[in-house]
mmCIF file with all atom_site columns, C-alpha atoms in Angstrom:
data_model
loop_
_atom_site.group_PDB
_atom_site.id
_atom_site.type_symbol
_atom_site.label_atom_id
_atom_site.label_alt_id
_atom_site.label_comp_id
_atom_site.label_asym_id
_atom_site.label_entity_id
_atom_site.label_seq_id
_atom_site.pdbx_PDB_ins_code
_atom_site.Cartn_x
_atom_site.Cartn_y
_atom_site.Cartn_z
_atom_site.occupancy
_atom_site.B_iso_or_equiv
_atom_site.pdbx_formal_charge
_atom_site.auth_seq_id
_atom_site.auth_comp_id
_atom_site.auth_asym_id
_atom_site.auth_atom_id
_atom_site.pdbx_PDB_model_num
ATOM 1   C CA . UNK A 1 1   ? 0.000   0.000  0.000   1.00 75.00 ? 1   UNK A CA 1
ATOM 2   C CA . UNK A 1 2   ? 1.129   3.788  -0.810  1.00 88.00 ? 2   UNK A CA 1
ATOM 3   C CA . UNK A 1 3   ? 0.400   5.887  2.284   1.00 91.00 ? 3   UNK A CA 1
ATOM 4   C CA . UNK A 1 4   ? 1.515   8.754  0.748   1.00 94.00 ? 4   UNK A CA 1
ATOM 5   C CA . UNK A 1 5   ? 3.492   11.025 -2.180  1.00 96.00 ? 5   UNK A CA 1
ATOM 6   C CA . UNK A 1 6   ? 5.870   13.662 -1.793  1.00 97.00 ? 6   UNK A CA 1
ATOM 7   C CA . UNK A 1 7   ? 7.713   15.285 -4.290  1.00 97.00 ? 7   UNK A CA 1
ATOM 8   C CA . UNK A 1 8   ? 7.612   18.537 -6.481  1.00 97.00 ? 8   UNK A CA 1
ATOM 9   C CA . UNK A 1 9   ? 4.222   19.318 -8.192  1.00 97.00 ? 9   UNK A CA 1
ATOM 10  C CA . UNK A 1 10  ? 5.067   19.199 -11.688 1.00 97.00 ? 10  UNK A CA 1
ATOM 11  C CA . UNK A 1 11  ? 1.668   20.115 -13.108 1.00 95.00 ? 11  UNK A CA 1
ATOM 12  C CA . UNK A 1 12  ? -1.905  19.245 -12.293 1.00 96.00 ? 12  UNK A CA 1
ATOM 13  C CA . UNK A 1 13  ? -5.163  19.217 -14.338 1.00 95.00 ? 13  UNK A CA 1
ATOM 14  C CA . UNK A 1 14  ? -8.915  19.103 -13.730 1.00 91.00 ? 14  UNK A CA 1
ATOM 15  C CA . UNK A 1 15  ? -8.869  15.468 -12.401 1.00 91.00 ? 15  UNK A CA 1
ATOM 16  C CA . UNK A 1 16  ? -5.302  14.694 -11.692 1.00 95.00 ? 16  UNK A CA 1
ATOM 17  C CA . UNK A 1 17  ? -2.084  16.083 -10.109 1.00 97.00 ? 17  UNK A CA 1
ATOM 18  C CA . UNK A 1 18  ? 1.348   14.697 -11.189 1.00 97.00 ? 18  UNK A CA 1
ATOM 19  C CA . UNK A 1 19  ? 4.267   14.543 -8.512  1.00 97.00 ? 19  UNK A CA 1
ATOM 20  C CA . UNK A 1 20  ? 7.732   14.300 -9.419  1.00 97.00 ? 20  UNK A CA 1
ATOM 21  C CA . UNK A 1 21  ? 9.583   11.893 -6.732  1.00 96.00 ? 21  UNK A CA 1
ATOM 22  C CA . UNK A 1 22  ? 12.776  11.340 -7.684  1.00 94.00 ? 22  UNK A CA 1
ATOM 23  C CA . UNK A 1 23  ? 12.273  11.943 -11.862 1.00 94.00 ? 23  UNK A CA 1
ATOM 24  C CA . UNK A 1 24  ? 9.428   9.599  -11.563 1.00 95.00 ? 24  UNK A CA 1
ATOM 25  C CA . UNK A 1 25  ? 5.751   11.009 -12.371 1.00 96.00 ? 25  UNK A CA 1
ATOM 26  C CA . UNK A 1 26  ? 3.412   9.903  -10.129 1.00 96.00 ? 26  UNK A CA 1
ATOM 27  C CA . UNK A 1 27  ? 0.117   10.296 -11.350 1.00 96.00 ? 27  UNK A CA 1
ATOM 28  C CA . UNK A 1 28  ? -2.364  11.035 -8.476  1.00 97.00 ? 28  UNK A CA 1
ATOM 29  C CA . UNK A 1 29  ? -6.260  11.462 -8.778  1.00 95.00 ? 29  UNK A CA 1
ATOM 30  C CA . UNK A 1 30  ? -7.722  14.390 -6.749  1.00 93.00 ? 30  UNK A CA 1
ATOM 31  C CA . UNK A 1 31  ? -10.723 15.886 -5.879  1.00 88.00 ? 31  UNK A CA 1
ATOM 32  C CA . UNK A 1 32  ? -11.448 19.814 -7.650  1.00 85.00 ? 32  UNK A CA 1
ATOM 33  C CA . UNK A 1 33  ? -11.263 20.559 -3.695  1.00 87.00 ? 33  UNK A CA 1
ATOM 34  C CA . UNK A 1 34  ? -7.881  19.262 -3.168  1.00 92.00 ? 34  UNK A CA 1
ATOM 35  C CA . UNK A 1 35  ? -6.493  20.541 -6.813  1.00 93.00 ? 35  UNK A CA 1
ATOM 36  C CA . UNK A 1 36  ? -7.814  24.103 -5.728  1.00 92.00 ? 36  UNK A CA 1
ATOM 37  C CA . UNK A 1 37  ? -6.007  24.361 -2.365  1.00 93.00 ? 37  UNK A CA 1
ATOM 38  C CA . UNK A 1 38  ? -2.562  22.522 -3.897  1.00 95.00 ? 38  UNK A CA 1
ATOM 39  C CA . UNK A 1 39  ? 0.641   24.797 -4.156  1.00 94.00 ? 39  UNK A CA 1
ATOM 40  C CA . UNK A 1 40  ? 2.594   26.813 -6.498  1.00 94.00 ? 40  UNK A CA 1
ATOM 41  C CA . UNK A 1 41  ? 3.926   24.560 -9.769  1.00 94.00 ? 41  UNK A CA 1
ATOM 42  C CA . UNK A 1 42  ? 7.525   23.114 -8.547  1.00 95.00 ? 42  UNK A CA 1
ATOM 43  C CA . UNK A 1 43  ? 6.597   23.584 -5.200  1.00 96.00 ? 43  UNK A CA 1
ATOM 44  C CA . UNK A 1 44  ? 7.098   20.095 -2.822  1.00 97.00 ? 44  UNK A CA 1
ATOM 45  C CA . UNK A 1 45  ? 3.690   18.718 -1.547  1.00 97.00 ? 45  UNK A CA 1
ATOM 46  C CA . UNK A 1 46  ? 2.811   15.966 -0.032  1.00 97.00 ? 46  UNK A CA 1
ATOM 47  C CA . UNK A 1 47  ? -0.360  13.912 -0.736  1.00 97.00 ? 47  UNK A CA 1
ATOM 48  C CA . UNK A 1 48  ? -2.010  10.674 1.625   1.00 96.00 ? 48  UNK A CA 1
ATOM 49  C CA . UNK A 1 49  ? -2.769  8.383  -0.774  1.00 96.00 ? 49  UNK A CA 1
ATOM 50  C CA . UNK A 1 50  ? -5.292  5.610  -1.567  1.00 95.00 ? 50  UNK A CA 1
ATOM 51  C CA . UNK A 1 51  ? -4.170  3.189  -3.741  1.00 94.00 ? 51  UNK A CA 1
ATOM 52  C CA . UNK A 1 52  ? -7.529  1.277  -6.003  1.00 91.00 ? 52  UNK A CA 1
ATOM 53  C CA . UNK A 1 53  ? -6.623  -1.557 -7.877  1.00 88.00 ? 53  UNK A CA 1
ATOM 54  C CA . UNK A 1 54  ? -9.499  -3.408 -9.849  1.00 82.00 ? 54  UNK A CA 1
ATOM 55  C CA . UNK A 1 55  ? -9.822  -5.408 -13.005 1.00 80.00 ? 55  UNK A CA 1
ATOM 56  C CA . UNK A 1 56  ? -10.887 -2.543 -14.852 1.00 78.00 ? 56  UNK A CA 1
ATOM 57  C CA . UNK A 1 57  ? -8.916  0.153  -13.318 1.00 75.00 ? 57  UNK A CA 1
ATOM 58  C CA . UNK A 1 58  ? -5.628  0.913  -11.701 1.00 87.00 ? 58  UNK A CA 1
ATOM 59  C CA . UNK A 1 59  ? -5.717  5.016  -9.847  1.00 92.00 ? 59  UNK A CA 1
ATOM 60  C CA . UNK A 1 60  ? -3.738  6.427  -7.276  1.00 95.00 ? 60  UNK A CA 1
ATOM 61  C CA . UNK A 1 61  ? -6.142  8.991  -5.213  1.00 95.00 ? 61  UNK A CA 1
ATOM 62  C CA . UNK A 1 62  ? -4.762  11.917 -3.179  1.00 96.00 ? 62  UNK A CA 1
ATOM 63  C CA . UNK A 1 63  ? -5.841  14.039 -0.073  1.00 95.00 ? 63  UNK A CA 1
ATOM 64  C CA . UNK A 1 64  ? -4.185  16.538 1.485   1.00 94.00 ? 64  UNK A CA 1
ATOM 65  C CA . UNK A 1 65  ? -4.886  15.248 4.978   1.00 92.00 ? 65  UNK A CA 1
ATOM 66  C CA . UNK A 1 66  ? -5.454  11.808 6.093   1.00 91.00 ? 66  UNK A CA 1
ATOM 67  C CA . UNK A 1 67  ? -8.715  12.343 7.924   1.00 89.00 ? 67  UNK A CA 1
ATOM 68  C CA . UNK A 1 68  ? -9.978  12.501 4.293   1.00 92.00 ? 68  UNK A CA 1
ATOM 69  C CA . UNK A 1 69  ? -8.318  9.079  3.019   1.00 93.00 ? 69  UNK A CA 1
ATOM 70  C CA . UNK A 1 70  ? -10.184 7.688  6.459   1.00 91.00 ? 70  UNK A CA 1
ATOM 71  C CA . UNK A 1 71  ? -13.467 8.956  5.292   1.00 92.00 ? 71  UNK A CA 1
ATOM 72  C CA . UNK A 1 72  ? -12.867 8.078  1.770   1.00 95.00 ? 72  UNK A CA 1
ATOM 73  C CA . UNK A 1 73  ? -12.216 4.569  3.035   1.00 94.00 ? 73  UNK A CA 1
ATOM 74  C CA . UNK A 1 74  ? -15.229 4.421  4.499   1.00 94.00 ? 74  UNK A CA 1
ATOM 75  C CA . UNK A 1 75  ? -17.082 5.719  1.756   1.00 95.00 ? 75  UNK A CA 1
ATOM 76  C CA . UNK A 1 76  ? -16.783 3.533  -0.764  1.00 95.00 ? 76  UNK A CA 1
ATOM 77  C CA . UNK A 1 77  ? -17.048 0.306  1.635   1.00 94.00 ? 77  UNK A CA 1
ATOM 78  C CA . UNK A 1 78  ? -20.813 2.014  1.385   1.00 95.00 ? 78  UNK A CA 1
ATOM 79  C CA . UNK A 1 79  ? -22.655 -0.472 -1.529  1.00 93.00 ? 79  UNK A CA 1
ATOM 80  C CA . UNK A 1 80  ? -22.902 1.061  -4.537  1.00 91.00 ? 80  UNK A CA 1
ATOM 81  C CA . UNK A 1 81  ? -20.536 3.565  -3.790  1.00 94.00 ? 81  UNK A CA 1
ATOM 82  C CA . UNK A 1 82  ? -17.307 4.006  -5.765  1.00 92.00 ? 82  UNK A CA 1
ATOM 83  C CA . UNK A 1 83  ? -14.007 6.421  -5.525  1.00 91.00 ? 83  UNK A CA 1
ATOM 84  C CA . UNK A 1 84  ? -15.635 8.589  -8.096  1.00 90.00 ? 84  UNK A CA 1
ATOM 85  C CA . UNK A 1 85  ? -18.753 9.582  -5.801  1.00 93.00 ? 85  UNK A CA 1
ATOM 86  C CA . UNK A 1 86  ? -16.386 9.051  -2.994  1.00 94.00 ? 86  UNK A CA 1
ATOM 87  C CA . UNK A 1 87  ? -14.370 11.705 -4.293  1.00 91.00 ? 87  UNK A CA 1
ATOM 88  C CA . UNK A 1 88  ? -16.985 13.638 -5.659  1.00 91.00 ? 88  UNK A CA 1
ATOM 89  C CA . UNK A 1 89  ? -18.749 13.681 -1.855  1.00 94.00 ? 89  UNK A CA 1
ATOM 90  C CA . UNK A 1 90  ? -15.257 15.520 -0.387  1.00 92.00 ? 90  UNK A CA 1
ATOM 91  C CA . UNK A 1 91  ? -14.680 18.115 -3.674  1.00 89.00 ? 91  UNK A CA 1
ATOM 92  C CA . UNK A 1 92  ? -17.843 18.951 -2.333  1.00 91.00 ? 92  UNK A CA 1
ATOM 93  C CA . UNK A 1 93  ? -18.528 19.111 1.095   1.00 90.00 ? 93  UNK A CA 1
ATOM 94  C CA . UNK A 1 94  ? -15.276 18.890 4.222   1.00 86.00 ? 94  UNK A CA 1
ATOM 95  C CA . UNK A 1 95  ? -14.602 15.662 6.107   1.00 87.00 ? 95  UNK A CA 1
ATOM 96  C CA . UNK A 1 96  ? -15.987 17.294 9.539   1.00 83.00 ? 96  UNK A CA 1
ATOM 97  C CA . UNK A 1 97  ? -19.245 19.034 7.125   1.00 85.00 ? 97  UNK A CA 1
ATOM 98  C CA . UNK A 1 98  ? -19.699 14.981 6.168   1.00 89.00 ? 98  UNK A CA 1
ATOM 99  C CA . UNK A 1 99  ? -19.522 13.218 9.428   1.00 87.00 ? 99  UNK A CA 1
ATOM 100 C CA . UNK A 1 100 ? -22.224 15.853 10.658  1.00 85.00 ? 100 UNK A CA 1
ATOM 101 C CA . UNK A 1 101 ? -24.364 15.601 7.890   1.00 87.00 ? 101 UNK A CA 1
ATOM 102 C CA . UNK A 1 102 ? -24.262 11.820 8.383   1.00 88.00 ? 102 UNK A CA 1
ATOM 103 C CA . UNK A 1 103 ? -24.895 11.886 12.171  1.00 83.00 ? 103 UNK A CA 1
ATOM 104 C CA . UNK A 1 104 ? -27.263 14.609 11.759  1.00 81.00 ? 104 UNK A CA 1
ATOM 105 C CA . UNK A 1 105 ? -29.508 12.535 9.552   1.00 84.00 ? 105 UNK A CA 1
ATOM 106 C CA . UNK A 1 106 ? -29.036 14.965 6.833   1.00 86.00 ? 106 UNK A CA 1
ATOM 107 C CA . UNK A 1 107 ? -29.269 13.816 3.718   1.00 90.00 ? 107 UNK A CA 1
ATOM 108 C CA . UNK A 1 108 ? -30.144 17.180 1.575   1.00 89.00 ? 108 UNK A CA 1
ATOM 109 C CA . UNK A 1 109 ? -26.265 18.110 3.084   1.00 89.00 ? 109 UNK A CA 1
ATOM 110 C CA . UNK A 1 110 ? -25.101 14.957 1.037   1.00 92.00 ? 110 UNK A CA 1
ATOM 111 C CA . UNK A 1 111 ? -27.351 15.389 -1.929  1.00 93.00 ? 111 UNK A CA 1
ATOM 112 C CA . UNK A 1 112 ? -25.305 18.303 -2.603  1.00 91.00 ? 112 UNK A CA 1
ATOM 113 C CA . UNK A 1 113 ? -22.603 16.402 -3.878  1.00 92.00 ? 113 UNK A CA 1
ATOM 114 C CA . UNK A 1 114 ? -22.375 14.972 -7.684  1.00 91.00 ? 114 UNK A CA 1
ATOM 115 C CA . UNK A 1 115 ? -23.879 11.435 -8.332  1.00 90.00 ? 115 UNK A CA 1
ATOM 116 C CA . UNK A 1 116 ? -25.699 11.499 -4.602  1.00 94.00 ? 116 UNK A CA 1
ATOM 117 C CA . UNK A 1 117 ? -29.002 11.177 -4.906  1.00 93.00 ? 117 UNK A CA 1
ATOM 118 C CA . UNK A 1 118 ? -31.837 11.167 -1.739  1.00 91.00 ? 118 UNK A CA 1
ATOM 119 C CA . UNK A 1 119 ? -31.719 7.310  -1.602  1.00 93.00 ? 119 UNK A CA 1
ATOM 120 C CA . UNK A 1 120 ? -27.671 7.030  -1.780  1.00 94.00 ? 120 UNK A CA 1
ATOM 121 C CA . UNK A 1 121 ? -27.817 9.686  0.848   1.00 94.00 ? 121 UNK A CA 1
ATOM 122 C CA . UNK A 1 122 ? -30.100 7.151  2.753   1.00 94.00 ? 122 UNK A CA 1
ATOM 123 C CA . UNK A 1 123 ? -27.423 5.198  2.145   1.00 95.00 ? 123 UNK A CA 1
ATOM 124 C CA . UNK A 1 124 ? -24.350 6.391  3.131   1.00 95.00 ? 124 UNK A CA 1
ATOM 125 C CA . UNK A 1 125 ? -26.348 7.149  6.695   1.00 92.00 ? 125 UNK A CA 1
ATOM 126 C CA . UNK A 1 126 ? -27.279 3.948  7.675   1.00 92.00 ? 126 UNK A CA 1
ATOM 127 C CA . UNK A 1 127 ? -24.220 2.301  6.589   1.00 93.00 ? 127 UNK A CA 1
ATOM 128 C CA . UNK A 1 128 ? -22.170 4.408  8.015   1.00 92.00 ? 128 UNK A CA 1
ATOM 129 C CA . UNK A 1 129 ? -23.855 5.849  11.036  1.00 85.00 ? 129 UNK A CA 1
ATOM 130 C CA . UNK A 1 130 ? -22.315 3.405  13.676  1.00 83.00 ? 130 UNK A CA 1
ATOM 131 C CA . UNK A 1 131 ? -18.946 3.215  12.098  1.00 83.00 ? 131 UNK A CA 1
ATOM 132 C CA . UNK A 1 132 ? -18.285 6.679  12.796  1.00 77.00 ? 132 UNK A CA 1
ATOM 133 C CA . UNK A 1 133 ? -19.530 6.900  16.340  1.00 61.00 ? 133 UNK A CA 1
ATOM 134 C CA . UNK A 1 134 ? -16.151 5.160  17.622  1.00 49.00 ? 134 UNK A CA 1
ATOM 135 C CA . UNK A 1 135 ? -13.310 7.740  18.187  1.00 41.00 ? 135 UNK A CA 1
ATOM 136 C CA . UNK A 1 136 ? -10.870 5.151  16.667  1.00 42.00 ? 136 UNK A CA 1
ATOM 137 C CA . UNK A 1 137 ? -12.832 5.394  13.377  1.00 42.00 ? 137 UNK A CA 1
ATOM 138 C CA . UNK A 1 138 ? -12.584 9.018  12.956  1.00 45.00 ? 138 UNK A CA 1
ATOM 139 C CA . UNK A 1 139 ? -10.102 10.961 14.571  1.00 48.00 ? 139 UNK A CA 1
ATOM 140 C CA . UNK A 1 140 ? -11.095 14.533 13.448  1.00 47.00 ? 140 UNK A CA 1
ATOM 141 C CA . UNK A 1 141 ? -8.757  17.311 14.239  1.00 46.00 ? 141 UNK A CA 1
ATOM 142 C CA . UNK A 1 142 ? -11.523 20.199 14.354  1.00 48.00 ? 142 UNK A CA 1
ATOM 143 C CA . UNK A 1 143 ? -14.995 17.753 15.396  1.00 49.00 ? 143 UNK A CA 1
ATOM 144 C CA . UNK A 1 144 ? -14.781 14.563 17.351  1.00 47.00 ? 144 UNK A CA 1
ATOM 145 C CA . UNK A 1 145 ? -17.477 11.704 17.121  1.00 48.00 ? 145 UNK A CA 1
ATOM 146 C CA . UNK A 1 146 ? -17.822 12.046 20.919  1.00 49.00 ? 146 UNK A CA 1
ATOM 147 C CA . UNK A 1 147 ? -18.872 15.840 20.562  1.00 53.00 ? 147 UNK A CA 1
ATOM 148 C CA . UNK A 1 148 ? -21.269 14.720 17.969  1.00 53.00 ? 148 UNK A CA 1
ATOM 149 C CA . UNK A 1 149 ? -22.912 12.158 19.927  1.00 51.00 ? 149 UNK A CA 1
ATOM 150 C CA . UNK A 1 150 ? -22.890 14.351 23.033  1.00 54.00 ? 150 UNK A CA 1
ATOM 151 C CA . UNK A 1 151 ? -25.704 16.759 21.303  1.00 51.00 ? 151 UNK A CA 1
ATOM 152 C CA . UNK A 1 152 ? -27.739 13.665 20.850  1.00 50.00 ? 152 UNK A CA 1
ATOM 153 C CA . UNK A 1 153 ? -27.039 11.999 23.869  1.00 51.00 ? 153 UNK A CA 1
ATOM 154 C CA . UNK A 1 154 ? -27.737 15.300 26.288  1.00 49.00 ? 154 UNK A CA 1
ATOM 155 C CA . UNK A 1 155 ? -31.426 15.317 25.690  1.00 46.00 ? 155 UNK A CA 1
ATOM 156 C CA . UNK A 1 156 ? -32.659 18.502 27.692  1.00 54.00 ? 156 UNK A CA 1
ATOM 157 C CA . UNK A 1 157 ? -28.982 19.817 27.554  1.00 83.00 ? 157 UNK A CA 1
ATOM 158 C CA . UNK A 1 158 ? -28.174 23.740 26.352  1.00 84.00 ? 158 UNK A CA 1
ATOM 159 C CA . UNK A 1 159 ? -26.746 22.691 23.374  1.00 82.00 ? 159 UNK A CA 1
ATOM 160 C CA . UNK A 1 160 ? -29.460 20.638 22.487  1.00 82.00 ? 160 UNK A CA 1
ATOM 161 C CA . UNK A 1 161 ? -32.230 23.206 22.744  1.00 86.00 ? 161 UNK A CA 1
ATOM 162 C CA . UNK A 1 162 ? -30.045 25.367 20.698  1.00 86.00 ? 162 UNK A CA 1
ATOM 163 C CA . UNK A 1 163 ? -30.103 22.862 18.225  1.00 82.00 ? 163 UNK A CA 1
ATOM 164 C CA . UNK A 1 164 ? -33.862 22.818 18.182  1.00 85.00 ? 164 UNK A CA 1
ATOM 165 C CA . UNK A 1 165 ? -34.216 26.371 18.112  1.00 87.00 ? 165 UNK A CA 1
ATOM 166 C CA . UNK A 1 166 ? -32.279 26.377 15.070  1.00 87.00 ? 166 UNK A CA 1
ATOM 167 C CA . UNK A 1 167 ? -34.262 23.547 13.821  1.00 84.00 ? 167 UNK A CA 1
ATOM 168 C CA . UNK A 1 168 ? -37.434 25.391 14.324  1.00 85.00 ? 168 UNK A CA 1
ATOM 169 C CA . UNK A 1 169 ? -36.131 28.929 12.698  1.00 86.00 ? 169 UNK A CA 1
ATOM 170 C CA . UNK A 1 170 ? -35.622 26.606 9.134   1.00 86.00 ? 170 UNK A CA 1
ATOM 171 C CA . UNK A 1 171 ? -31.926 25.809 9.455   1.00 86.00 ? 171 UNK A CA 1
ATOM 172 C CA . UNK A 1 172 ? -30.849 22.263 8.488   1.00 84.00 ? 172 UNK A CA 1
ATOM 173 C CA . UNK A 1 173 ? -29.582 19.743 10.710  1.00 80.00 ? 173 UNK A CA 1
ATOM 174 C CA . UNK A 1 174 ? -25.922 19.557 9.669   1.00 81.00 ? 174 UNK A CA 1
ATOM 175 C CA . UNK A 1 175 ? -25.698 22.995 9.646   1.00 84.00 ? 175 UNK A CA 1
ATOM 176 C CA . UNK A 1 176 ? -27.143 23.572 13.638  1.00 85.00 ? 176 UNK A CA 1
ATOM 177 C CA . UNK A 1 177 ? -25.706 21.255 14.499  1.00 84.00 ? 177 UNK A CA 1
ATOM 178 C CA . UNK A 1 178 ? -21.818 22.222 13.536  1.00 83.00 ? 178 UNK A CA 1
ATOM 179 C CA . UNK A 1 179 ? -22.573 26.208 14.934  1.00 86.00 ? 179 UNK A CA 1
ATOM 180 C CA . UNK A 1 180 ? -23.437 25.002 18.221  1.00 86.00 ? 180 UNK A CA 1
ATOM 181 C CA . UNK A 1 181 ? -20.729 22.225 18.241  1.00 82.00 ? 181 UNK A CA 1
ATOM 182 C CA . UNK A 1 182 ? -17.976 25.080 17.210  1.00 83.00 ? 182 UNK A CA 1
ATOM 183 C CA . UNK A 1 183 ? -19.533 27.675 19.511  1.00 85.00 ? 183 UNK A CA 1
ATOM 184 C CA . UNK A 1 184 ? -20.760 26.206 22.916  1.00 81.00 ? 184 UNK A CA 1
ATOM 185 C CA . UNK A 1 185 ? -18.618 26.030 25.511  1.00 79.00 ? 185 UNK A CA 1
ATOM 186 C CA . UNK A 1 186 ? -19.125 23.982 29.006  1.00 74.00 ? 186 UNK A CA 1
ATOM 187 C CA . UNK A 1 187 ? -21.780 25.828 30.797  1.00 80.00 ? 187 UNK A CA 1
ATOM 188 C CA . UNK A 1 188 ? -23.193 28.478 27.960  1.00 85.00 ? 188 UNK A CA 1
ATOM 189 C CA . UNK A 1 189 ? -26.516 28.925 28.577  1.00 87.00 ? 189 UNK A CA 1
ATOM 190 C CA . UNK A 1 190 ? -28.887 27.918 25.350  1.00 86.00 ? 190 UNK A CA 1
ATOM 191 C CA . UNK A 1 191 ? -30.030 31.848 24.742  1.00 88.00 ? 191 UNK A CA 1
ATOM 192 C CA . UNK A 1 192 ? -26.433 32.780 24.464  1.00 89.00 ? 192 UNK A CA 1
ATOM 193 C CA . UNK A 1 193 ? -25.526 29.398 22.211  1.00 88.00 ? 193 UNK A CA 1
ATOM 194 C CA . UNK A 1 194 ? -28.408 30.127 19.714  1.00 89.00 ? 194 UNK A CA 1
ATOM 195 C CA . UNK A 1 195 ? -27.580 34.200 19.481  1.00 88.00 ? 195 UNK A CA 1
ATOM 196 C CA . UNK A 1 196 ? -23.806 33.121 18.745  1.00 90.00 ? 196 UNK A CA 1
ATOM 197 C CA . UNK A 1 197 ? -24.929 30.123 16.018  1.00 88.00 ? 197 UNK A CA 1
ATOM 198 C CA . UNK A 1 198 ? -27.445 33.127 14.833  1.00 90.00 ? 198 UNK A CA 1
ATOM 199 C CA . UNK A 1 199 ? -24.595 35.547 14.363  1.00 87.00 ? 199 UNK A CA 1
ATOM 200 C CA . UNK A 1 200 ? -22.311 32.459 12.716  1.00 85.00 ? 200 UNK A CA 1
ATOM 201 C CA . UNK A 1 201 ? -24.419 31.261 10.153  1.00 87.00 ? 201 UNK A CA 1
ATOM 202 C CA . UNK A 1 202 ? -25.452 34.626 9.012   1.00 84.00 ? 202 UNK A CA 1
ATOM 203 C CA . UNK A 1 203 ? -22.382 35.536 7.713   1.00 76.00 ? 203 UNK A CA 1
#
């Protein structure tokens, strides 16, 4: 297995970057996401890799981190669900935006990406839902599995009646529920919670 290529970023296109390691080009498959935020041409990056190997195809697929090689892991073990969507799914939305929308129950949040439809959505949430609700299956440097579950788990809690305020004012699941995860803080009261997520997600 390739965990990972570093070398000098000889050029990229739409679909692909190409690393020079050593005078070999390594051809690496990459979401528009991760081809956006790469550097300068000749500049040395370094890209976690997953390697696919099938009888009709043969790609190497890069991400810049390797929270996103975990959740595009666990993507395509989904059925029906190959690198392409898996891909497709983080070009489009963040690892942390994903794990929310999938413990939020959200699947309009995943139907935003290419080739996800309502029912793949349905999915992705069921077959995933568990997998991710073990800190030693996602280890997420900005949202933790154990925060999400805590705004489930607390029924009555502050930062669950934020949530539902939210909820009832028209905002989506995933979305509530990453302001009050990123804003409240051990012992905010809910008022103060939902006025900060207010503030947040109208900017």
């Amino acid at each position: 297995m390739i965990a990972y290529v570093k070398g000098s970023l000889a050029y990229v296109t739409e679909q692909y970057a190409v690393i020079d390691v050593c005078g070999l080009g390594m051809q690496v498959q990459a979401s528009a996401a991760t081809i956006s935020r790469l550097p300068a041409k000749g500049t040395e990056v370094q890209l976690f890799t997953y390697l696919q190997l099938s009888e009709n195809a043969q790609a190497l697929h890069g991400f810049l981190t390797r929270e996103e090689v975990r959740l595009f892991t666990l993507l395509i073990s989904v059925s029906g669900i190959g690198p392409k969507v898996a891909a497709g799914i983080l070009g489009t939305l963040s690892p942390e935006q994903v794990m929310i929308a999938i413990m939020a129950e959200d699947a309009t949040a995943l139907s935003k990406a290419p080739g996800v439809g309502k029912k793949t959505a349905q999915r992705i949430m069921l077959e995933l839902r568990d997998k991710i609700k073990t800190e030693d299956a996602w280890a997420s440097e900005n949202v933790t599995s154990a925060q999400s579950m805590a705004l489930f788990d607390k029924s009555g809690s502050a930062k669950q009646d934020a949530m539902d305020a939210l909820l009832a004012l028209g905002y989506g699941r995933a979305e509530a529920m990453q302001a009050v995860l990123e804003i409240a803080d051990e012992g905010m009261k809910a008022e103060a919670i939902i006025k900060s997520a207010l503030k947040k997600l109208a900017r």
